[in-house]
GROMACS .gro file of N, CA, C and O in nm:
model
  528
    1UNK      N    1   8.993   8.227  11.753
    1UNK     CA    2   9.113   8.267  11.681
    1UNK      C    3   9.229   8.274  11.779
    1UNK      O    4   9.216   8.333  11.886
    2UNK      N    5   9.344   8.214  11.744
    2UNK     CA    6   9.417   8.204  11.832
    2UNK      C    7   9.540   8.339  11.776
    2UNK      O    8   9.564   8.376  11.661
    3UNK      N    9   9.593   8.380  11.893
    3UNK     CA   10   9.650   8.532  11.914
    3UNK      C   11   9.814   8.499  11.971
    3UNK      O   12   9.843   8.391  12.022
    4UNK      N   13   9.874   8.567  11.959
    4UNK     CA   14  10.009   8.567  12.045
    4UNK      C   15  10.064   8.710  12.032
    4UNK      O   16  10.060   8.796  11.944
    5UNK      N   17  10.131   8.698  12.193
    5UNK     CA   18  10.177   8.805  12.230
    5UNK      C   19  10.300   8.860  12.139
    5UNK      O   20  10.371   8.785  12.073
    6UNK      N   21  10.316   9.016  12.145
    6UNK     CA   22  10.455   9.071  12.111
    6UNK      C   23  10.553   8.974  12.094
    6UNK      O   24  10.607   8.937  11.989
    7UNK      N   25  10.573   8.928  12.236
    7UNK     CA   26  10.754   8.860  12.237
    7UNK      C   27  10.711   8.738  12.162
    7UNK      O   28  10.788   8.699  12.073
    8UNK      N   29  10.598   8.669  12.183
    8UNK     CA   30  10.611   8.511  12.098
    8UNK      C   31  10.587   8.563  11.949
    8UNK      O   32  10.594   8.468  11.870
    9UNK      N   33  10.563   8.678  11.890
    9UNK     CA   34  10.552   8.712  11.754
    9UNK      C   35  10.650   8.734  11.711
    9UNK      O   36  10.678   8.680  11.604
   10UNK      N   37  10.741   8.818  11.771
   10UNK     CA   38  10.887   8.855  11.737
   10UNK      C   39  10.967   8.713  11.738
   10UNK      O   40  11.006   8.665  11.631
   11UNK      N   41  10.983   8.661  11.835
   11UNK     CA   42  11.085   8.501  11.801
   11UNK      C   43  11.016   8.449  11.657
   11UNK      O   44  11.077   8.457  11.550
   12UNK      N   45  10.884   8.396  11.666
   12UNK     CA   46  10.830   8.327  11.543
   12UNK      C   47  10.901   8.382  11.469
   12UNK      O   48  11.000   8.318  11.433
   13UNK      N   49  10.882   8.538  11.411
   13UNK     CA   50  10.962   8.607  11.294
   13UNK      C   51  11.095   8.653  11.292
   13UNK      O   52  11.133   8.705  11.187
   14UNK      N   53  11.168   8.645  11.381
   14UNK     CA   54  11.303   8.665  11.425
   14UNK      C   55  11.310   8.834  11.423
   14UNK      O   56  11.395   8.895  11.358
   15UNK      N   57  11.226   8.886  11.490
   15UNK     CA   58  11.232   9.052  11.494
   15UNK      C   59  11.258   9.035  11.590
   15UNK      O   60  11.287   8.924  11.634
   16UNK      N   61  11.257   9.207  11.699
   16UNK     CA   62  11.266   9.296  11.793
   16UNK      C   63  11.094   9.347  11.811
   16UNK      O   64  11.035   9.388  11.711
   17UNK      N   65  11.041   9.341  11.910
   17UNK     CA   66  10.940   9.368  11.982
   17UNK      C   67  10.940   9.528  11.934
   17UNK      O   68  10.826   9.565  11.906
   18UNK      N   69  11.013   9.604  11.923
   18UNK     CA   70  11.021   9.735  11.919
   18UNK      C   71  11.017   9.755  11.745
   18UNK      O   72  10.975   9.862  11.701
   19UNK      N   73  11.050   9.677  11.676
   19UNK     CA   74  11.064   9.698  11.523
   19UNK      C   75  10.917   9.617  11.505
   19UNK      O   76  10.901   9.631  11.384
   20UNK      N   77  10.822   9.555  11.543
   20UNK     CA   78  10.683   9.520  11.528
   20UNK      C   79  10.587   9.652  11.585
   20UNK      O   80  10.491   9.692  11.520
   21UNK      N   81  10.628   9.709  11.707
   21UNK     CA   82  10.577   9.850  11.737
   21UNK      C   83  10.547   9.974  11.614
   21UNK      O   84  10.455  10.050  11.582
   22UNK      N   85  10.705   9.937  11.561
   22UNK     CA   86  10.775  10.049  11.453
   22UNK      C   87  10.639  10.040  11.328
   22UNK      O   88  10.568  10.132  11.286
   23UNK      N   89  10.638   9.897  11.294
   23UNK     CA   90  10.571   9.852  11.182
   23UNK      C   91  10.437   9.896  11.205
   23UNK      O   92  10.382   9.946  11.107
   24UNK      N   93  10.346   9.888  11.348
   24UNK     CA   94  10.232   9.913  11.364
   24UNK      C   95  10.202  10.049  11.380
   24UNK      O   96  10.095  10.108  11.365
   25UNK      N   97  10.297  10.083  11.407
   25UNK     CA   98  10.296  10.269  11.371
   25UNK      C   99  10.268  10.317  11.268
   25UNK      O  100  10.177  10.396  11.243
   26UNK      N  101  10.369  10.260  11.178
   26UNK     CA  102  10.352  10.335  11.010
   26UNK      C  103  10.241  10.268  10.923
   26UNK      O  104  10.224  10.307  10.808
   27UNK      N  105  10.158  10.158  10.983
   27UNK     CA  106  10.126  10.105  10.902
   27UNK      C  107  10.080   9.984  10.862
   27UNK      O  108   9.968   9.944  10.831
   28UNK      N  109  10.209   9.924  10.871
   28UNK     CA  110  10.271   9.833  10.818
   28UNK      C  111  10.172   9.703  10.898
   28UNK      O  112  10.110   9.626  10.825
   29UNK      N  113  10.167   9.692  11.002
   29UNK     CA  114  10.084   9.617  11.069
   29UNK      C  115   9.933   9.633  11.117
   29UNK      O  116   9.900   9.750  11.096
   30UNK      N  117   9.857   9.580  11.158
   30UNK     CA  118   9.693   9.667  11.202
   30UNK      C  119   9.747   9.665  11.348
   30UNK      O  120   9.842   9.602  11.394
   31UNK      N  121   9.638   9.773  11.424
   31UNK     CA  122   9.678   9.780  11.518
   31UNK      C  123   9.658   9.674  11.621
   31UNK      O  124   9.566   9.603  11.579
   32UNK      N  125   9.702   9.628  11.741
   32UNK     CA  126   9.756   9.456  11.804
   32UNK      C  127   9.623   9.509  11.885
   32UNK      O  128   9.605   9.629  11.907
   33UNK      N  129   9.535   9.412  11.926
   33UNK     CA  130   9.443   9.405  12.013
   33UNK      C  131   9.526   9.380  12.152
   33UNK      O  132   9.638   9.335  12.170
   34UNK      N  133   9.444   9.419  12.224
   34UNK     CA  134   9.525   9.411  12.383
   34UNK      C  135   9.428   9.299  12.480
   34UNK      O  136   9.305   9.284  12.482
   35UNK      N  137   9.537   9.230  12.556
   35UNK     CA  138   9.480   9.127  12.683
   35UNK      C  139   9.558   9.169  12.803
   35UNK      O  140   9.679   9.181  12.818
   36UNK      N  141   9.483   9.182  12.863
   36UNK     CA  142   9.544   9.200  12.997
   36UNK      C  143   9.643   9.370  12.945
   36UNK      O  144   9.759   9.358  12.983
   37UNK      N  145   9.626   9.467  12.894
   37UNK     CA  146   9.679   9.541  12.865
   37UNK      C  147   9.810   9.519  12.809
   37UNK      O  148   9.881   9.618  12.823
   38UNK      N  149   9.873   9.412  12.743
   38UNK     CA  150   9.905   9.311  12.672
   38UNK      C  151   9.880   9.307  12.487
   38UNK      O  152   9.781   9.254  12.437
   39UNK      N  153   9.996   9.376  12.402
   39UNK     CA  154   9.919   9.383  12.274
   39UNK      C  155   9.939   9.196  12.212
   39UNK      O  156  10.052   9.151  12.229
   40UNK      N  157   9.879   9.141  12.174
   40UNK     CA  158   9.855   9.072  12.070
   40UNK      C  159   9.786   9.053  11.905
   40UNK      O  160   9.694   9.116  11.854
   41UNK      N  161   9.853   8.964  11.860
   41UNK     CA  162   9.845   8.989  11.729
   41UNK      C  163   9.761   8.850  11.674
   41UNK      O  164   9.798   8.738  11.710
   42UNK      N  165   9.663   8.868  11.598
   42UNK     CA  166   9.650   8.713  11.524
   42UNK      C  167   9.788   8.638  11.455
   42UNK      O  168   9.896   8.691  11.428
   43UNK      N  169   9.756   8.529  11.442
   43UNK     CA  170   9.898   8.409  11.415
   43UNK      C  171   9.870   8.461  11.246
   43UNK      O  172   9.976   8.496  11.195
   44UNK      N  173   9.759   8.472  11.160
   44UNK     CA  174   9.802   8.526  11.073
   44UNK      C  175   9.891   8.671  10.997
   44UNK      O  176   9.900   8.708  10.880
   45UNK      N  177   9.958   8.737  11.158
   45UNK     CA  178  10.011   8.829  11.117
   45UNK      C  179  10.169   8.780  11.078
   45UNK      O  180  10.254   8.853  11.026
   46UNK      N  181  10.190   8.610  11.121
   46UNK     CA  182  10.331   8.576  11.079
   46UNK      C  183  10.308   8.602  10.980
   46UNK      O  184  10.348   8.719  10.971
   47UNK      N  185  10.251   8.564  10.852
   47UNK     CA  186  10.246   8.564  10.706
   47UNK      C  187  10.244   8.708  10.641
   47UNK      O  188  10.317   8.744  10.549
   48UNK      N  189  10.143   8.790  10.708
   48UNK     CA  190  10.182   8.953  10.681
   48UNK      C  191  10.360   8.987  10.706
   48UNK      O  192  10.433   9.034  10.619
   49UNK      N  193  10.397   8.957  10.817
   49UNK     CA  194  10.519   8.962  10.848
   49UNK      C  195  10.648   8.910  10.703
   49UNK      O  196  10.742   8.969  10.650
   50UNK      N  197  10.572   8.742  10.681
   50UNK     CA  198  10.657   8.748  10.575
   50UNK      C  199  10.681   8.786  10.470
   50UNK      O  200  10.786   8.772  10.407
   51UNK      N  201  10.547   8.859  10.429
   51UNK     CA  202  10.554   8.892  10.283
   51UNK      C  203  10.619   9.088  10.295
   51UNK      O  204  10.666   9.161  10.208
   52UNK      N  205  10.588   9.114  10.461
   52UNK     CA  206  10.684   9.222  10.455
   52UNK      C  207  10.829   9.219  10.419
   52UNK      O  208  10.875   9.295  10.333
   53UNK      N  209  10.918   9.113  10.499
   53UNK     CA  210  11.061   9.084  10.472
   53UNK      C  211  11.053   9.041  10.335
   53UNK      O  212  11.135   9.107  10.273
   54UNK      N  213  10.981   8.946  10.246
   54UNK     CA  214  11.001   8.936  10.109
   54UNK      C  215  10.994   9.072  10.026
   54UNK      O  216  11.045   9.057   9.915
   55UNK      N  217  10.956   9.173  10.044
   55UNK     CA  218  10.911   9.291   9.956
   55UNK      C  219  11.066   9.343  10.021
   55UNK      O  220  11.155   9.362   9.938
   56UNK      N  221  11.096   9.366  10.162
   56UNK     CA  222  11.215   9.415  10.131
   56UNK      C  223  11.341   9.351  10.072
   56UNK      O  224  11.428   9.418  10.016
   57UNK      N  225  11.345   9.261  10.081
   57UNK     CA  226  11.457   9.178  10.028
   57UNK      C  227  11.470   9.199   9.861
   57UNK      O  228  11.571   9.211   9.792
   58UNK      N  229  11.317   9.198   9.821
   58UNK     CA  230  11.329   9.263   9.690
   58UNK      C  231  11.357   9.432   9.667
   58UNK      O  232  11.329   9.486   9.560
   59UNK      N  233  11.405   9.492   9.760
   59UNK     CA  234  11.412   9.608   9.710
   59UNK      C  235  11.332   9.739   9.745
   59UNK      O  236  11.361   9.857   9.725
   60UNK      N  237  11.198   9.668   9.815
   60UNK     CA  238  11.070   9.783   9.840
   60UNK      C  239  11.088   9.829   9.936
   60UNK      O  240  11.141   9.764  10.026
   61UNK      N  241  11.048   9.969   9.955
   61UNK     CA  242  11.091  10.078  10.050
   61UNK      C  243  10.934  10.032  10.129
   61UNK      O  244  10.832   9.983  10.079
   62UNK      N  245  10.971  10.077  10.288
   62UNK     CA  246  10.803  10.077  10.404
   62UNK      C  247  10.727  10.126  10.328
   62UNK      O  248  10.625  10.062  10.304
   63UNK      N  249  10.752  10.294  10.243
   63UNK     CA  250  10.618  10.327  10.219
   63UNK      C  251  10.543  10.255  10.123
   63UNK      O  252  10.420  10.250  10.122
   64UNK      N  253  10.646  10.179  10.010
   64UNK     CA  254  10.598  10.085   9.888
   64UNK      C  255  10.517   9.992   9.928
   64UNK      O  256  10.403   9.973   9.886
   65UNK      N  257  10.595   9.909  10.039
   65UNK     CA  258  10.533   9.849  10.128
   65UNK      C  259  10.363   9.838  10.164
   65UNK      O  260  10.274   9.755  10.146
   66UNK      N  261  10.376   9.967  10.223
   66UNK     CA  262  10.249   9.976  10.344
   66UNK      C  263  10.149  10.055  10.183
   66UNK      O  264  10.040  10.103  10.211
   67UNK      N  265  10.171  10.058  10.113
   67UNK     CA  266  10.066  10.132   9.969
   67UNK      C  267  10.028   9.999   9.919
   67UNK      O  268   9.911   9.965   9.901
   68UNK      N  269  10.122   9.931   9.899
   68UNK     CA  270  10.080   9.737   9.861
   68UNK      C  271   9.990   9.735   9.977
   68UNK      O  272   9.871   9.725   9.949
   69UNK      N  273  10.013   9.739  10.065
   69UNK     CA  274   9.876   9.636  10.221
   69UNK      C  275   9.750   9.698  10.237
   69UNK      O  276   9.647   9.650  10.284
   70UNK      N  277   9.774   9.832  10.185
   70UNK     CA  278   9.676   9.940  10.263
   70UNK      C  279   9.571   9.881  10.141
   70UNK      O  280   9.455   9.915  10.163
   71UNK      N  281   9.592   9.789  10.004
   71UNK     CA  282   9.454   9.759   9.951
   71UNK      C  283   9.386   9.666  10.003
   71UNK      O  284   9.447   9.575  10.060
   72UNK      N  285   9.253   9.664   9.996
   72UNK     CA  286   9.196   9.588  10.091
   72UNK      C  287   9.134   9.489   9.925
   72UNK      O  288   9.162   9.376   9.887
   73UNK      N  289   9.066   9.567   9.880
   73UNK     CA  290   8.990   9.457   9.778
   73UNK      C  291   9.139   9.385   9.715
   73UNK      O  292   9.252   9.435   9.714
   74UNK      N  293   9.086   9.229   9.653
   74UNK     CA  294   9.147   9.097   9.599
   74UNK      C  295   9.228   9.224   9.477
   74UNK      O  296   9.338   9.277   9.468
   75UNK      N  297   9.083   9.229   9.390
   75UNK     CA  298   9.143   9.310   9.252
   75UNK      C  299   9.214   9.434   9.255
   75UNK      O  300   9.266   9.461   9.147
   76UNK      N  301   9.228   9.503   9.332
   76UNK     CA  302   9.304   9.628   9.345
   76UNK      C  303   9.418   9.577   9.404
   76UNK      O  304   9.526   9.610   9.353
   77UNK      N  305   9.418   9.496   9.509
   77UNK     CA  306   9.597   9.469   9.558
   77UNK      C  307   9.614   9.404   9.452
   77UNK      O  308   9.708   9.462   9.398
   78UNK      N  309   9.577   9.303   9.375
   78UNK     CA  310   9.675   9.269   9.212
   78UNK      C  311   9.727   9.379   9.137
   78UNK      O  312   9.846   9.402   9.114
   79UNK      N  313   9.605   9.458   9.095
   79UNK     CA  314   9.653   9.528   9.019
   79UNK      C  315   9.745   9.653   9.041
   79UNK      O  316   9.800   9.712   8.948
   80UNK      N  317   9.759   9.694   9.195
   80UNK     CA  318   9.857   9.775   9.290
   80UNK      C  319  10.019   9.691   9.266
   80UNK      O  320  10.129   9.739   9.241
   81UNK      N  321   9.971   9.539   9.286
   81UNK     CA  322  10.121   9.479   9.290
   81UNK      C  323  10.172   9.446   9.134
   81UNK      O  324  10.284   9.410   9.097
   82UNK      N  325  10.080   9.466   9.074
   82UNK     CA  326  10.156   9.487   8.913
   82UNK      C  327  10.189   9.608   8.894
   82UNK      O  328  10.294   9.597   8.831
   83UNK      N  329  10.167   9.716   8.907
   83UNK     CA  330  10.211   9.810   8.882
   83UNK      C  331  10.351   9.850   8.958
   83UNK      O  332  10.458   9.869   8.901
   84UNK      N  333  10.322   9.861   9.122
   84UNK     CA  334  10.455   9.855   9.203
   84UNK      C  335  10.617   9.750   9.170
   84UNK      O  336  10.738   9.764   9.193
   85UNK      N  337  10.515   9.633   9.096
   85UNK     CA  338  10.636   9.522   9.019
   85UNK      C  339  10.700   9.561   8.882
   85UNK      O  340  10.818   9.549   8.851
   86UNK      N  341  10.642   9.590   8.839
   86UNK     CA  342  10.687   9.677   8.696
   86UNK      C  343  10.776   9.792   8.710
   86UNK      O  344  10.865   9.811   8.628
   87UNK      N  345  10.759   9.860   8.798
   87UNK     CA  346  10.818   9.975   8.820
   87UNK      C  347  10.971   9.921   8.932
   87UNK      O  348  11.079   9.977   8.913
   88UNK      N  349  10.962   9.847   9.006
   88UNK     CA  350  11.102   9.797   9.081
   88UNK      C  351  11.179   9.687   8.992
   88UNK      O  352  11.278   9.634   9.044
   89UNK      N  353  11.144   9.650   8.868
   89UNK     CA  354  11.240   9.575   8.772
   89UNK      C  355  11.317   9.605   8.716
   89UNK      O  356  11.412   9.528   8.701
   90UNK      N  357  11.314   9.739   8.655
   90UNK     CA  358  11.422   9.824   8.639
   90UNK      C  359  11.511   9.861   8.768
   90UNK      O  360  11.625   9.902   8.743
   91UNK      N  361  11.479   9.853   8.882
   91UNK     CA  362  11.558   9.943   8.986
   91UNK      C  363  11.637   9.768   8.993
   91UNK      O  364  11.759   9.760   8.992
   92UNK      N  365  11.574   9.676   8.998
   92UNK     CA  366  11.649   9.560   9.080
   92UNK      C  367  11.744   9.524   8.925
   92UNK      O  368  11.865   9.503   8.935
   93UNK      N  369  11.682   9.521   8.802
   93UNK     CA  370  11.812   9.478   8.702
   93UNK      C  371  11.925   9.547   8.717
   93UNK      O  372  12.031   9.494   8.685
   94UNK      N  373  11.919   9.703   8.779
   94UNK     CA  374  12.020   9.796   8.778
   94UNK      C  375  12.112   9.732   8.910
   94UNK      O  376  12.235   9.733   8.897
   95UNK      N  377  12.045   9.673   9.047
   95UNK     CA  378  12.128   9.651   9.144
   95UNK      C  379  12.216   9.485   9.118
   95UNK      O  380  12.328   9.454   9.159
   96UNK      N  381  12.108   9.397   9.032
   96UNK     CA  382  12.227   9.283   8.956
   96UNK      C  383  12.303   9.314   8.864
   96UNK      O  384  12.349   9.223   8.795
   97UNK      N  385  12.334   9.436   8.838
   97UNK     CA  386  12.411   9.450   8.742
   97UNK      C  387  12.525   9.503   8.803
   97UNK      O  388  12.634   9.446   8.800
   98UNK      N  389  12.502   9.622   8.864
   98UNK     CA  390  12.597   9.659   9.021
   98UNK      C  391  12.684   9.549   9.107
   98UNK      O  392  12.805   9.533   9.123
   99UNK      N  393  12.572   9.485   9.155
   99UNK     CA  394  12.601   9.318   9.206
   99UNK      C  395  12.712   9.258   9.168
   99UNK      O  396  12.807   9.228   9.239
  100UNK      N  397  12.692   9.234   9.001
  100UNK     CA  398  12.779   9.136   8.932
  100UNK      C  399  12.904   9.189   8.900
  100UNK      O  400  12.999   9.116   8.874
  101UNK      N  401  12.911   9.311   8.899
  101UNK     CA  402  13.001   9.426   8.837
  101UNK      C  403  13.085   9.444   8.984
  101UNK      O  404  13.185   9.516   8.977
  102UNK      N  405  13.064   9.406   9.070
  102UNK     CA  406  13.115   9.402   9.207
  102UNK      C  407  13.172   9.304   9.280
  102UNK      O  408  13.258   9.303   9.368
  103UNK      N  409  13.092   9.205   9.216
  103UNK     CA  410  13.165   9.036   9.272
  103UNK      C  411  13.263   9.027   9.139
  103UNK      O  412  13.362   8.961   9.168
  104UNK      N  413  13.266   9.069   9.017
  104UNK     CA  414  13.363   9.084   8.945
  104UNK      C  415  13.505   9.117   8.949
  104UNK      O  416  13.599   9.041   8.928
  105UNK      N  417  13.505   9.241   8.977
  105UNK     CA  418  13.575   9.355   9.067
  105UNK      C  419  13.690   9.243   9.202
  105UNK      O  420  13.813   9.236   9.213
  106UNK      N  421  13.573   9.169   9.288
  106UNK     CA  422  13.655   9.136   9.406
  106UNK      C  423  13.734   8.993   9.328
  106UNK      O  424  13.852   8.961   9.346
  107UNK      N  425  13.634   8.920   9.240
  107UNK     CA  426  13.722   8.827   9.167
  107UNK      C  427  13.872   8.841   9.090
  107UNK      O  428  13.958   8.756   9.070
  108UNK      N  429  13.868   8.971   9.056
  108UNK     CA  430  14.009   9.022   8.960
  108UNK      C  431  14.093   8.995   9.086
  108UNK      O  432  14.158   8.890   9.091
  109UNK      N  433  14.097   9.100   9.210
  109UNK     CA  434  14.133   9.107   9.294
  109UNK      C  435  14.200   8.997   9.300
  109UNK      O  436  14.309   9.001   9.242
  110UNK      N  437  14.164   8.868   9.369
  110UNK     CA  438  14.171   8.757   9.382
  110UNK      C  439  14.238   8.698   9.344
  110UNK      O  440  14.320   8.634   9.411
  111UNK      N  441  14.227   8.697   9.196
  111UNK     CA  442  14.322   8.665   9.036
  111UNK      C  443  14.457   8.739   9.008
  111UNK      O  444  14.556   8.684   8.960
  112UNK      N  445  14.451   8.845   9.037
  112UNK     CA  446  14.564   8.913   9.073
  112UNK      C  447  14.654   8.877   9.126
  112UNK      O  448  14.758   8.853   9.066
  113UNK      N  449  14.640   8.860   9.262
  113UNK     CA  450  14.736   8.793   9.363
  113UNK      C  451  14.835   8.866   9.420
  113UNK      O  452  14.896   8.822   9.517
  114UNK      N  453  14.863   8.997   9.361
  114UNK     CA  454  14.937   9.093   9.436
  114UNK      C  455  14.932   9.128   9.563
  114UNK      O  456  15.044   9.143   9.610
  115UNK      N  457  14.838   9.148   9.643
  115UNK     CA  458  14.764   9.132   9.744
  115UNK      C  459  14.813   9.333   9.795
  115UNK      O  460  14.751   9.382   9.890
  116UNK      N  461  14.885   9.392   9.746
  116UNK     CA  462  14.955   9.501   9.767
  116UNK      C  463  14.839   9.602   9.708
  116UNK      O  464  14.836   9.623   9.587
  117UNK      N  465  14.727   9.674   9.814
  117UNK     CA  466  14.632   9.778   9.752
  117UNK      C  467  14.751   9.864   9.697
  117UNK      O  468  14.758   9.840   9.576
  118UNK      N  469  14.837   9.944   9.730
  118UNK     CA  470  14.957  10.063   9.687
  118UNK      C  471  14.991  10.040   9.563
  118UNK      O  472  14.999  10.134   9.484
  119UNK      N  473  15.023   9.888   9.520
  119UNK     CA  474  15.114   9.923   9.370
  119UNK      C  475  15.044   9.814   9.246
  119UNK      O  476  15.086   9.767   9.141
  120UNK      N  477  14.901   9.801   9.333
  120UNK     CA  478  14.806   9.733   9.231
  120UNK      C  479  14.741   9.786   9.093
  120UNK      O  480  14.678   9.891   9.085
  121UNK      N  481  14.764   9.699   8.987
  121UNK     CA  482  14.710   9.781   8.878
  121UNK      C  483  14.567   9.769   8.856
  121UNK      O  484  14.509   9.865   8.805
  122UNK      N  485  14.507   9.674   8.884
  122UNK     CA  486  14.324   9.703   8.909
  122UNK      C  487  14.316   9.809   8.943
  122UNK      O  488  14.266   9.894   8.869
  123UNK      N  489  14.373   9.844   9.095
  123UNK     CA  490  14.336   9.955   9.138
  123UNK      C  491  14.347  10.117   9.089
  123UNK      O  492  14.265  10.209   9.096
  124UNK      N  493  14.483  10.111   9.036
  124UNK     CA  494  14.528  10.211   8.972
  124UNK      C  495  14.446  10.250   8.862
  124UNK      O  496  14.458  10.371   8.841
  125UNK      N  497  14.369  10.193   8.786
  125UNK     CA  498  14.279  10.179   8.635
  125UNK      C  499  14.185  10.139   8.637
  125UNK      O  500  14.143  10.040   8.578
  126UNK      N  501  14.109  10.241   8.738
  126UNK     CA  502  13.947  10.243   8.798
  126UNK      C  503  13.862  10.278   8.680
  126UNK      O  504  13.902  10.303   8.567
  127UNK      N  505  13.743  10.277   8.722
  127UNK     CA  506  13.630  10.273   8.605
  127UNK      C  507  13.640  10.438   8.522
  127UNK      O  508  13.581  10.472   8.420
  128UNK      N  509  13.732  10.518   8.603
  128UNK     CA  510  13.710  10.582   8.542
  128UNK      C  511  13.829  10.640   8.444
  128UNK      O  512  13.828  10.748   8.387
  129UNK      N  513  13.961  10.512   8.439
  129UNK     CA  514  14.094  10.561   8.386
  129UNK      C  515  14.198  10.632   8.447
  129UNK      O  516  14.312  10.622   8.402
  130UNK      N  517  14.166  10.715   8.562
  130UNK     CA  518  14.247  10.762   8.642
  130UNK      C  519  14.344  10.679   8.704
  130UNK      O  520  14.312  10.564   8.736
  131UNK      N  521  14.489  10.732   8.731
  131UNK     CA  522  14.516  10.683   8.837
  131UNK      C  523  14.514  10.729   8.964
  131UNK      O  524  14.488  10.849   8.973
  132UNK      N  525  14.535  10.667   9.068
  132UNK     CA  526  14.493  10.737   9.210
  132UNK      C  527  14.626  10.839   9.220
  132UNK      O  528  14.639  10.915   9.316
   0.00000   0.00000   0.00000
């Protein structure tokens, strides 16, 4: 089985040597076998790696995270990642909706053309009717 060190794991995945430490602390990683007092990792930990950055990108917190990995059987991590998926669909429709409601927002802006934050009326007739 072929292994690589800390630093050649971190470039592969574009981390920090110290944020792969972080990960094997909480969890998140198994712990790195050592050479030469030297931690290394199997090459299949790139792929653990990626499906860590995919879960955050969607939204999942470390501990969501490391509760998804910590199953070991096939049928329990499915049925762990259906449940953990069901439950962050609501949180992520709420952040595209935020999202869109925000690139909206900078589009008026834009459209506007006033370019003057002080005597802008977007600004003045915030979400909540007030003026400033």
């Amino acid at each position: 089985m072929r292994e690589l060190g800390i630093g050649d794991l971190a470039r592969r995945v574009g981390m920090r040597p110290s944020a792969l430490r972080y990960y094997e602390s909480i969890g998140l990683l198994p712990p790195a076998g050592r050479v030469a007092g030297r931690r290394v990792y199997p090459v299949g930990t790139v792929r653990r790696i990626a499906l860590i950055k995919m879960a955050q990108r969607a939204r999942f917190t470390l501990a969501e995270i490391r509760r998804l990995l910590d199953t070991t059987a096939d049928r329990g991590a499915t049925r762990q990642w259906r449940a953990l998926a069901e439950r962050k669909l609501p949180e992520l429709d709420r952040f595209l909706q935020e999202t869109q409601a925000l690139r909206n927002a900078v589009a008026d802006c834009l459209a506007c053309g006033c370019m003057n934050f002080d005597s802008c009326q977007l600004l003045s007739s915030g979400p909540a009717g007030d003026a400033a």
